[in-house]
Amino acid sequence: MMAKKFLVMNTAILLMNAAIGIFNMAVFSSQVGVRERFVDLLDEDVPDEAPALEFMAEDSPINGTDSEEPEGRQKATESWNTPFDASRGLLDKSRVFKTHPFVIPGQHWENVTSSWKVCMSLQTSVDFLFWLSKQAEMWSGPISVAVFTPDADYTIALRMIKYLKTCNPEGMSRVSFHVAYPTKHPPRYVPIKDDVVKEYNCDAPETVNQELIRELRSKELQMIKNSCYPQNLLRNVAREGCPSDFAFTPDVDMIPIPHMSDDLNEFLAKSPEAQCNKCAFVVPTYEIHTTVTTNPKDKTELLQLILKKRAQRFHITIFASNQANSNLDKWERTEIADKLQVLYNITTWRDYWEPIYVTKANVPPFDERFVGYGFTRNSQVYEMHVADYTWHMLSNVFLCHRGFQTTKTHSNARRDQIRDNYKKYLHFRKEIYAKYDKSASDYETKQNKKTK
């Protein structure tokens, strides 16, 4: 009898331990194989038993290192306070900004770029670096990111990138980072104070991003960021970091649906249309209401959200011209295809159209005179239009932007930038006609005096 009771008790203990083990695996594991759900961002050496967490300019071509790490560990530096060498930056044409390519290269960058037809290129301030956690999860190909890092924003960027790499080492191994900043405000290292929260939750990237900004950014630095954000320079830097045949340049907060990168890569590798040298393949973008907790995974779910008024075309409220020429009525009506393909050709043209698209990497660059908001992306689109590029809408795939956009959040500074860029844009168009030896009458439609 005693032996039987002992056996039953041991069995119960074994089952309890198994249950606890399963629970721990569920809590402390994720899709990307994170060992720990919290990240320490203080200036400390990395314990021997932990995965390497430190990433700094010494790992880059700028301050290159030949040191080797033990097998199974990523390259690491001992601390984050290595001085930044601004003298090695590349001046832009205006000589107002400097750029540094590949300050933090992806660990698997060489391998992933050699096997992929398309590279995603993104530009961002440090305020939106948290979106890279989602981009790296949804996009399985290479991602080239240009980050605006004036003054202490450089430190914010380093620590946020450390957080992202630690929480998703596999996904972030495909991401390479470049930096740009005003020459008058070069990057500066700022130590984190001892009384700051030492651990950051891997499941809360936006919260972590905000905490770092609150701790490290001054009011003066916020004004610098708002007044001279060089979107087009950053876009070009990110695109130039992509060695793939094709480039894809959405905004950092435009998230692909599942498997889009793989489908797109296959389409570009096998489709006869992809051999075209002057073709742009358009990907529609939709705003997803904040009450929707998970982005739609396919076109069927998107259409259901549209019917429920929980999804709408990007910028439909604040600037309808943004996607007006894409004929999304037709895209939404057409059934889902068996595989990614060209759904229809876009043969019309409307001023101020700003589609998101995939092109050969040798497409004309974004015009870097446009700084701040307004007509930044449109500069490339319009030059492609005059240069006789053709536009082709892709089936099935789309991008998701969280939240319905309104003009209520636009600051006076942003409105001023839009007005200034509109004046530049009118001169820019005339230059483009001359560049391609075209007549303005062939391309000018009735001027829409409304600005974005």
CSV table of C-alpha atoms in Angstrom, one decimal:
chain,number,residue,atom,x,y,z
A,1,MET,CA,0.0,0.0,0.0
A,2,MET,CA,2.8,2.4,1.0
A,3,ALA,CA,4.7,1.6,-2.2
A,4,LYS,CA,1.5,2.4,-4.2
A,5,LYS,CA,1.0,5.7,-2.5
A,6,PHE,CA,4.7,6.6,-3.1
A,7,LEU,CA,4.3,5.8,-6.8
A,8,VAL,CA,1.2,7.9,-7.1
A,9,MET,CA,2.9,10.8,-5.3
A,10,ASN,CA,6.0,10.6,-7.5
A,11,THR,CA,3.8,10.6,-10.6
A,12,ALA,CA,1.9,13.6,-9.4
A,13,ILE,CA,5.2,15.5,-8.7
A,14,LEU,CA,6.5,14.6,-12.2
A,15,LEU,CA,3.3,15.8,-13.9
A,16,MET,CA,3.5,19.0,-11.9
A,17,ASN,CA,7.1,19.7,-12.9
A,18,ALA,CA,6.2,19.0,-16.5
A,19,ALA,CA,3.3,21.5,-16.3
A,20,ILE,CA,5.6,24.1,-14.8
A,21,GLY,CA,8.1,23.5,-17.5
A,22,ILE,CA,5.6,23.9,-20.3
A,23,PHE,CA,4.3,27.1,-18.6
A,24,ASN,CA,7.8,28.6,-18.4
A,25,MET,CA,8.4,27.7,-22.1
A,26,ALA,CA,5.2,29.5,-23.1
A,27,VAL,CA,6.0,32.6,-21.0
A,28,PHE,CA,9.7,33.0,-21.8
A,29,SER,CA,9.8,31.8,-25.4
A,30,SER,CA,8.6,33.5,-28.6
A,31,GLN,CA,8.5,33.1,-32.3
A,32,VAL,CA,12.0,34.5,-32.6
A,33,GLY,CA,13.5,32.3,-29.9
A,34,VAL,CA,14.1,35.0,-27.3
A,35,ARG,CA,15.7,33.5,-24.1
A,36,GLU,CA,14.7,36.3,-21.9
A,37,ARG,CA,11.8,38.6,-22.1
A,38,PHE,CA,13.6,41.6,-20.6
A,39,VAL,CA,16.6,43.5,-21.8
A,40,ASP,CA,19.2,45.3,-19.7
A,41,LEU,CA,20.3,48.5,-21.4
A,42,LEU,CA,22.9,49.8,-18.8
A,43,ASP,CA,26.5,50.3,-19.7
A,44,GLU,CA,27.8,47.0,-18.4
A,45,ASP,CA,30.0,44.2,-19.8
A,46,VAL,CA,28.2,41.3,-21.2
A,47,PRO,CA,28.2,38.2,-18.9
A,48,ASP,CA,30.0,35.2,-20.5
A,49,GLU,CA,26.9,33.0,-20.2
A,50,ALA,CA,24.6,35.5,-21.9
A,51,PRO,CA,24.1,36.1,-25.7
A,52,ALA,CA,26.1,39.2,-26.7
A,53,LEU,CA,24.0,42.3,-26.4
A,54,GLU,CA,26.4,45.2,-27.2
A,55,PHE,CA,26.4,46.7,-30.7
A,56,MET,CA,28.4,49.8,-31.5
A,57,ALA,CA,30.2,51.5,-34.3
A,58,GLU,CA,33.3,49.4,-33.7
A,59,ASP,CA,31.5,46.5,-35.4
A,60,SER,CA,31.2,48.6,-38.6
A,61,PRO,CA,33.5,49.6,-41.5
A,62,ILE,CA,33.9,53.0,-39.8
A,63,ASN,CA,35.8,51.7,-36.8
A,64,GLY,CA,36.3,48.1,-38.1
A,65,THR,CA,37.4,45.3,-35.9
A,66,ASP,CA,38.9,42.0,-36.7
A,67,SER,CA,38.4,40.5,-33.3
A,68,GLU,CA,36.7,37.1,-33.1
A,69,GLU,CA,34.0,36.1,-30.6
A,70,PRO,CA,33.5,32.6,-29.3
A,71,GLU,CA,31.3,30.3,-31.4
A,72,GLY,CA,27.6,31.0,-30.9
A,73,ARG,CA,28.1,34.7,-29.9
A,74,GLN,CA,27.5,37.7,-32.0
A,75,LYS,CA,30.3,40.3,-32.3
A,76,ALA,CA,30.3,42.6,-29.3
A,77,THR,CA,32.1,45.6,-27.9
A,78,GLU,CA,32.6,45.9,-24.2
A,79,SER,CA,30.6,49.1,-23.8
A,80,TRP,CA,28.4,51.6,-25.6
A,81,ASN,CA,30.4,54.7,-24.8
A,82,THR,CA,32.9,54.5,-27.7
A,83,PRO,CA,33.2,58.1,-29.2
A,84,PHE,CA,31.5,58.7,-32.5
A,85,ASP,CA,33.9,59.8,-35.3
A,86,ALA,CA,31.9,62.4,-37.2
A,87,SER,CA,35.0,63.3,-39.3
A,88,ARG,CA,34.4,60.2,-41.3
A,89,GLY,CA,30.9,61.1,-42.5
A,90,LEU,CA,30.0,61.8,-46.1
A,91,LEU,CA,28.6,65.3,-46.8
A,92,ASP,CA,25.4,65.6,-48.8
A,93,LYS,CA,25.1,68.0,-51.8
A,94,SER,CA,23.8,70.8,-49.6
A,95,ARG,CA,26.7,70.2,-47.1
A,96,VAL,CA,24.1,70.5,-44.3
A,97,PHE,CA,24.0,66.8,-43.5
A,98,LYS,CA,26.5,64.0,-43.0
A,99,THR,CA,25.8,60.3,-43.5
A,100,HIS,CA,27.6,57.2,-42.3
A,101,PRO,CA,26.7,53.9,-44.2
A,102,PHE,CA,26.6,50.6,-42.3
A,103,VAL,CA,27.3,51.9,-38.9
A,104,ILE,CA,25.7,48.7,-37.6
A,105,PRO,CA,25.6,46.0,-40.3
A,106,GLY,CA,23.3,43.0,-40.1
A,107,GLN,CA,25.1,39.9,-38.9
A,108,HIS,CA,23.7,37.9,-41.8
A,109,TRP,CA,23.6,40.8,-44.3
A,110,GLU,CA,26.0,39.3,-46.9
A,111,ASN,CA,24.2,36.0,-47.0
A,112,VAL,CA,20.6,37.4,-47.1
A,113,THR,CA,21.4,40.0,-49.8
A,114,SER,CA,23.1,37.5,-52.0
A,115,SER,CA,20.0,35.3,-52.2
A,116,TRP,CA,17.2,37.9,-52.4
A,117,LYS,CA,16.0,39.8,-55.4
A,118,VAL,CA,14.4,42.6,-53.4
A,119,CYS,CA,15.6,44.7,-50.4
A,120,MET,CA,13.3,46.8,-48.2
A,121,SER,CA,14.7,50.3,-47.6
A,122,LEU,CA,13.4,52.4,-44.7
A,123,GLN,CA,14.0,55.9,-43.2
A,124,THR,CA,13.1,56.9,-39.7
A,125,SER,CA,13.8,59.2,-36.8
A,126,VAL,CA,14.5,57.4,-33.5
A,127,ASP,CA,10.9,58.1,-32.5
A,128,PHE,CA,9.7,55.3,-34.7
A,129,LEU,CA,12.4,52.7,-34.4
A,130,PHE,CA,10.1,50.5,-32.5
A,131,TRP,CA,8.3,49.7,-35.8
A,132,LEU,CA,11.3,47.7,-36.9
A,133,SER,CA,10.3,45.0,-34.4
A,134,LYS,CA,7.2,44.4,-36.6
A,135,GLN,CA,9.0,44.9,-39.9
A,136,ALA,CA,11.7,42.3,-39.0
A,137,GLU,CA,9.0,39.9,-38.0
A,138,MET,CA,6.9,40.3,-41.2
A,139,TRP,CA,9.7,40.8,-43.8
A,140,SER,CA,12.0,37.8,-44.2
A,141,GLY,CA,14.4,39.5,-46.6
A,142,PRO,CA,17.1,42.2,-46.2
A,143,ILE,CA,16.1,45.6,-44.6
A,144,SER,CA,18.3,48.7,-45.0
A,145,VAL,CA,17.5,51.4,-42.5
A,146,ALA,CA,18.7,55.0,-42.4
A,147,VAL,CA,18.2,56.7,-39.0
A,148,PHE,CA,18.3,60.4,-38.3
A,149,THR,CA,20.6,60.7,-35.2
A,150,PRO,CA,21.4,64.3,-34.3
A,151,ASP,CA,23.1,64.8,-30.9
A,152,ALA,CA,21.7,62.5,-28.1
A,153,ASP,CA,19.3,60.8,-30.6
A,154,TYR,CA,22.3,58.8,-31.6
A,155,THR,CA,22.4,57.3,-28.1
A,156,ILE,CA,18.7,56.6,-28.2
A,157,ALA,CA,19.1,54.9,-31.5
A,158,LEU,CA,22.0,52.7,-30.3
A,159,ARG,CA,20.1,51.5,-27.2
A,160,MET,CA,16.9,50.9,-29.2
A,161,ILE,CA,18.8,48.9,-31.8
A,162,LYS,CA,20.4,46.9,-29.0
A,163,TYR,CA,16.9,46.2,-27.6
A,164,LEU,CA,15.6,45.1,-31.0
A,165,LYS,CA,18.6,42.9,-31.7
A,166,THR,CA,18.4,41.2,-28.3
A,167,CYS,CA,14.6,40.6,-28.5
A,168,ASN,CA,14.7,39.3,-32.1
A,169,PRO,CA,18.3,38.3,-32.9
A,170,GLU,CA,17.2,36.2,-36.0
A,171,GLY,CA,15.0,38.9,-37.6
A,172,MET,CA,17.4,41.8,-36.8
A,173,SER,CA,20.4,39.8,-38.3
A,174,ARG,CA,19.0,40.8,-41.7
A,175,VAL,CA,18.8,44.5,-40.9
A,176,SER,CA,21.6,47.0,-41.5
A,177,PHE,CA,21.7,50.5,-40.1
A,178,HIS,CA,23.0,53.8,-41.5
A,179,VAL,CA,22.9,57.2,-39.8
A,180,ALA,CA,22.5,60.8,-40.9
A,181,TYR,CA,22.5,64.0,-39.0
A,182,PRO,CA,23.0,67.8,-39.4
A,183,THR,CA,26.6,68.8,-39.4
A,184,LYS,CA,25.9,71.3,-36.7
A,185,HIS,CA,24.5,68.6,-34.4
A,186,PRO,CA,26.7,65.5,-34.7
A,187,PRO,CA,25.9,62.3,-32.7
A,188,ARG,CA,26.7,62.4,-29.0
A,189,TYR,CA,26.9,59.6,-26.5
A,190,VAL,CA,24.8,60.1,-23.3
A,191,PRO,CA,25.1,57.6,-20.5
A,192,ILE,CA,22.0,56.2,-18.9
A,193,LYS,CA,21.5,57.3,-15.3
A,194,ASP,CA,21.7,54.7,-12.6
A,195,ASP,CA,18.2,55.4,-11.4
A,196,VAL,CA,16.6,54.6,-14.8
A,197,VAL,CA,14.7,51.3,-15.1
A,198,LYS,CA,17.3,48.7,-15.9
A,199,GLU,CA,15.2,46.2,-17.7
A,200,TYR,CA,12.9,46.6,-20.7
A,201,ASN,CA,10.1,44.3,-21.8
A,202,CYS,CA,10.6,42.6,-25.1
A,203,ASP,CA,6.9,42.6,-25.7
A,204,ALA,CA,6.6,46.4,-25.5
A,205,PRO,CA,8.9,48.0,-28.1
A,206,GLU,CA,6.9,51.2,-28.4
A,207,THR,CA,6.9,51.8,-24.6
A,208,VAL,CA,10.6,51.1,-24.5
A,209,ASN,CA,11.2,53.6,-27.3
A,210,GLN,CA,9.2,56.3,-25.5
A,211,GLU,CA,11.0,55.7,-22.2
A,212,LEU,CA,14.4,56.1,-23.9
A,213,ILE,CA,13.3,59.3,-25.6
A,214,ARG,CA,12.0,60.8,-22.3
A,215,GLU,CA,15.2,60.0,-20.6
A,216,LEU,CA,17.7,61.1,-23.2
A,217,ARG,CA,16.2,63.8,-25.4
A,218,SER,CA,16.2,67.5,-24.6
A,219,LYS,CA,13.5,70.0,-25.7
A,220,GLU,CA,16.1,71.6,-27.9
A,221,LEU,CA,16.8,68.3,-29.7
A,222,GLN,CA,13.1,67.8,-30.3
A,223,MET,CA,13.1,71.2,-32.1
A,224,ILE,CA,16.1,70.2,-34.2
A,225,LYS,CA,14.4,67.0,-35.3
A,226,ASN,CA,11.2,68.7,-36.2
A,227,SER,CA,12.7,71.5,-38.2
A,228,CYS,CA,15.1,69.7,-40.5
A,229,TYR,CA,14.2,66.1,-41.0
A,230,PRO,CA,15.7,65.1,-44.4
A,231,GLN,CA,13.3,62.4,-45.5
A,232,ASN,CA,14.6,62.1,-49.1
A,233,LEU,CA,18.3,62.0,-48.1
A,234,LEU,CA,17.5,59.2,-45.7
A,235,ARG,CA,15.5,57.3,-48.3
A,236,ASN,CA,18.4,57.5,-50.7
A,237,VAL,CA,20.9,56.4,-48.1
A,238,ALA,CA,18.8,53.4,-47.2
A,239,ARG,CA,18.3,52.5,-50.9
A,240,GLU,CA,22.0,52.9,-51.7
A,241,GLY,CA,22.6,50.4,-48.9
A,242,CYS,CA,20.6,47.8,-50.7
A,243,PRO,CA,22.7,45.7,-53.1
A,244,SER,CA,19.7,43.7,-54.4
A,245,ASP,CA,18.3,44.1,-58.0
A,246,PHE,CA,15.0,45.6,-56.7
A,247,ALA,CA,14.3,48.1,-54.0
A,248,PHE,CA,11.1,48.6,-52.0
A,249,THR,CA,10.7,51.9,-50.0
A,250,PRO,CA,7.6,52.1,-47.8
A,251,ASP,CA,7.5,54.2,-44.7
A,252,VAL,CA,8.8,52.5,-41.5
A,253,ASP,CA,5.2,52.2,-40.1
A,254,MET,CA,3.8,50.6,-43.2
A,255,ILE,CA,3.7,46.9,-42.3
A,256,PRO,CA,3.6,44.1,-44.9
A,257,ILE,CA,1.1,41.2,-44.6
A,258,PRO,CA,2.4,37.7,-43.9
A,259,HIS,CA,4.5,36.1,-46.6
A,260,MET,CA,4.5,39.2,-48.8
A,261,SER,CA,8.3,39.3,-48.9
A,262,ASP,CA,8.5,35.7,-50.1
A,263,ASP,CA,5.8,36.1,-52.6
A,264,LEU,CA,7.3,39.3,-53.9
A,265,ASN,CA,10.8,37.8,-54.1
A,266,GLU,CA,9.4,34.8,-56.2
A,267,PHE,CA,7.5,37.2,-58.5
A,268,LEU,CA,10.5,39.3,-59.2
A,269,ALA,CA,12.7,36.2,-59.8
A,270,LYS,CA,10.3,34.3,-62.1
A,271,SER,CA,7.8,36.8,-63.7
A,272,PRO,CA,8.5,38.0,-67.2
A,273,GLU,CA,7.1,41.4,-66.2
A,274,ALA,CA,9.9,41.8,-63.7
A,275,GLN,CA,12.5,41.9,-66.5
A,276,CYS,CA,11.2,45.4,-67.5
A,277,ASN,CA,13.7,48.1,-66.9
A,278,LYS,CA,11.2,50.9,-66.4
A,279,CYS,CA,8.4,49.2,-64.6
A,280,ALA,CA,7.1,50.1,-61.1
A,281,PHE,CA,5.0,47.5,-59.3
A,282,VAL,CA,2.5,49.2,-57.0
A,283,VAL,CA,1.5,47.9,-53.6
A,284,PRO,CA,-1.7,49.5,-52.1
A,285,THR,CA,-1.6,50.8,-48.5
A,286,TYR,CA,-4.5,50.8,-46.1
A,287,GLU,CA,-5.1,52.5,-42.7
A,288,ILE,CA,-6.2,50.1,-40.0
A,289,HIS,CA,-8.3,51.5,-37.2
A,290,THR,CA,-6.7,51.4,-33.7
A,291,THR,CA,-9.6,49.2,-32.4
A,292,VAL,CA,-8.4,46.4,-34.6
A,293,THR,CA,-5.8,44.5,-32.5
A,294,THR,CA,-4.2,42.5,-35.3
A,295,ASN,CA,-3.5,43.6,-38.9
A,296,PRO,CA,-5.4,41.7,-41.6
A,297,LYS,CA,-3.4,38.8,-42.8
A,298,ASP,CA,-4.8,38.8,-46.4
A,299,LYS,CA,-7.1,40.6,-48.8
A,300,THR,CA,-10.3,38.8,-47.6
A,301,GLU,CA,-9.8,40.0,-44.0
A,302,LEU,CA,-9.0,43.5,-45.3
A,303,LEU,CA,-12.2,43.7,-47.3
A,304,GLN,CA,-14.2,42.6,-44.3
A,305,LEU,CA,-12.6,45.4,-42.2
A,306,ILE,CA,-13.4,47.9,-45.0
A,307,LEU,CA,-17.1,46.9,-44.8
A,308,LYS,CA,-17.0,47.4,-41.1
A,309,LYS,CA,-15.4,50.8,-41.5
A,310,ARG,CA,-12.3,49.6,-39.6
A,311,ALA,CA,-10.0,50.0,-42.6
A,312,GLN,CA,-9.7,52.6,-45.3
A,313,ARG,CA,-7.3,53.7,-48.1
A,314,PHE,CA,-4.2,55.4,-46.9
A,315,HIS,CA,-4.6,59.2,-46.6
A,316,ILE,CA,-8.1,59.1,-48.0
A,317,THR,CA,-9.2,61.7,-45.4
A,318,ILE,CA,-6.3,64.1,-45.3
A,319,PHE,CA,-5.1,63.9,-48.9
A,320,ALA,CA,-7.1,61.7,-51.3
A,321,SER,CA,-4.7,62.3,-54.2
A,322,ASN,CA,-2.2,60.1,-52.4
A,323,GLN,CA,-3.6,56.9,-53.9
A,324,ALA,CA,-6.3,58.3,-56.2
A,325,ASN,CA,-4.6,57.1,-59.4
A,326,SER,CA,-4.2,53.5,-58.2
A,327,ASN,CA,-7.8,52.6,-59.1
A,328,LEU,CA,-8.3,50.8,-55.8
A,329,ASP,CA,-12.0,50.3,-56.6
A,330,LYS,CA,-10.9,47.8,-59.2
A,331,TRP,CA,-8.2,46.2,-56.9
A,332,GLU,CA,-10.8,45.7,-54.1
A,333,ARG,CA,-13.4,44.1,-56.5
A,334,THR,CA,-11.0,41.7,-58.1
A,335,GLU,CA,-10.8,38.2,-56.6
A,336,ILE,CA,-7.7,36.9,-54.9
A,337,ALA,CA,-5.3,35.4,-57.4
A,338,ASP,CA,-3.6,32.0,-56.9
A,339,LYS,CA,-0.2,33.6,-56.8
A,340,LEU,CA,1.2,37.1,-56.8
A,341,GLN,CA,0.9,38.7,-60.3
A,342,VAL,CA,0.2,42.0,-62.1
A,343,LEU,CA,-3.5,42.6,-61.6
A,344,TYR,CA,-3.8,45.5,-64.1
A,345,ASN,CA,-1.8,48.2,-65.6
A,346,ILE,CA,-2.3,51.8,-64.5
A,347,THR,CA,-2.4,53.9,-67.6
A,348,THR,CA,-3.8,57.1,-66.2
A,349,TRP,CA,-2.1,59.9,-64.3
A,350,ARG,CA,-3.1,62.3,-61.6
A,351,ASP,CA,-1.1,65.0,-60.0
A,352,TYR,CA,0.3,64.4,-56.5
A,353,TRP,CA,0.0,60.6,-56.7
A,354,GLU,CA,2.3,58.9,-54.2
A,355,PRO,CA,2.1,55.2,-54.5
A,356,ILE,CA,4.3,52.7,-52.8
A,357,TYR,CA,6.1,50.5,-55.3
A,358,VAL,CA,8.9,48.1,-56.1
A,359,THR,CA,11.3,49.0,-58.9
A,360,LYS,CA,14.7,48.1,-60.2
A,361,ALA,CA,17.3,49.6,-57.9
A,362,ASN,CA,18.6,52.1,-60.6
A,363,VAL,CA,15.4,54.2,-60.5
A,364,PRO,CA,16.0,58.0,-60.2
A,365,PRO,CA,16.8,59.0,-56.7
A,366,PHE,CA,14.6,61.0,-54.4
A,367,ASP,CA,15.3,64.8,-54.7
A,368,GLU,CA,17.1,65.8,-51.5
A,369,ARG,CA,16.1,69.4,-51.6
A,370,PHE,CA,12.8,68.4,-50.1
A,371,VAL,CA,13.3,68.5,-46.3
A,372,GLY,CA,10.6,68.0,-43.8
A,373,TYR,CA,7.0,67.2,-44.9
A,374,GLY,CA,5.3,67.6,-48.2
A,375,PHE,CA,6.1,66.4,-51.8
A,376,THR,CA,9.1,64.4,-50.7
A,377,ARG,CA,8.1,61.0,-52.1
A,378,ASN,CA,6.3,62.7,-55.0
A,379,SER,CA,9.5,64.0,-56.4
A,380,GLN,CA,10.6,60.5,-57.4
A,381,VAL,CA,7.2,59.5,-58.6
A,382,TYR,CA,6.9,62.6,-60.9
A,383,GLU,CA,10.4,62.1,-62.3
A,384,MET,CA,9.6,58.5,-63.1
A,385,HIS,CA,6.4,59.7,-64.8
A,386,VAL,CA,8.3,62.1,-67.1
A,387,ALA,CA,11.0,59.5,-67.7
A,388,ASP,CA,8.2,57.2,-69.1
A,389,TYR,CA,8.1,54.5,-66.4
A,390,THR,CA,5.0,52.3,-66.5
A,391,TRP,CA,2.9,51.4,-63.4
A,392,HIS,CA,1.5,48.0,-62.6
A,393,MET,CA,-0.8,47.0,-59.7
A,394,LEU,CA,0.1,43.8,-57.9
A,395,SER,CA,-2.6,41.4,-56.8
A,396,ASN,CA,-3.1,40.1,-53.2
A,397,VAL,CA,-0.4,42.0,-51.3
A,398,PHE,CA,-0.8,45.3,-49.4
A,399,LEU,CA,0.6,47.3,-46.6
A,400,CYS,CA,-1.0,48.2,-43.2
A,401,HIS,CA,-0.7,51.6,-41.5
A,402,ARG,CA,-2.0,51.7,-37.9
A,403,GLY,CA,-4.7,54.4,-37.2
A,404,PHE,CA,-6.9,56.6,-39.3
A,405,GLN,CA,-5.0,59.7,-40.4
A,406,THR,CA,-6.3,63.2,-39.6
A,407,THR,CA,-4.9,66.7,-40.0
A,408,LYS,CA,-5.6,67.6,-36.4
A,409,THR,CA,-2.2,66.3,-35.4
A,410,HIS,CA,-0.4,68.5,-38.0
A,411,SER,CA,1.7,71.2,-36.4
A,412,ASN,CA,2.2,74.7,-37.7
A,413,ALA,CA,5.8,73.8,-38.5
A,414,ARG,CA,4.6,70.9,-40.6
A,415,ARG,CA,2.2,73.1,-42.5
A,416,ASP,CA,5.0,75.6,-43.2
A,417,GLN,CA,7.2,72.9,-44.5
A,418,ILE,CA,4.5,71.7,-46.9
A,419,ARG,CA,4.1,75.2,-48.2
A,420,ASP,CA,7.8,75.7,-48.7
A,421,ASN,CA,8.2,72.3,-50.4
A,422,TYR,CA,5.3,73.1,-52.7
A,423,LYS,CA,7.1,76.1,-54.0
A,424,LYS,CA,10.2,73.9,-54.6
A,425,TYR,CA,8.1,71.3,-56.3
A,426,LEU,CA,6.9,73.8,-58.9
A,427,HIS,CA,10.5,74.6,-59.8
A,428,PHE,CA,11.5,71.0,-59.6
A,429,ARG,CA,8.9,70.0,-62.3
A,430,LYS,CA,10.4,72.5,-64.8
A,431,GLU,CA,13.9,71.1,-64.2
A,432,ILE,CA,12.7,67.6,-64.8
A,433,TYR,CA,11.1,68.6,-68.2
A,434,ALA,CA,14.4,70.1,-69.2
A,435,LYS,CA,16.4,67.1,-67.9
A,436,TYR,CA,14.4,64.7,-70.1
A,437,ASP,CA,14.0,67.2,-73.0
A,438,LYS,CA,10.2,67.1,-72.6
A,439,SER,CA,7.6,69.8,-73.1
A,440,ALA,CA,5.8,70.9,-70.0
A,441,SER,CA,2.5,70.9,-72.0
A,442,ASP,CA,2.8,67.1,-72.3
A,443,TYR,CA,2.7,66.6,-68.6
A,444,GLU,CA,1.1,69.6,-66.9
A,445,THR,CA,-2.5,69.1,-65.9
A,446,LYS,CA,-4.6,71.7,-64.3
A,447,GLN,CA,-2.6,72.9,-61.3
A,448,ASN,CA,-4.1,71.9,-58.0
A,449,LYS,CA,-3.2,74.7,-55.7
A,450,LYS,CA,-4.2,72.8,-52.6
A,451,THR,CA,-1.2,71.5,-50.7
A,452,LYS,CA,-1.0,68.4,-48.5
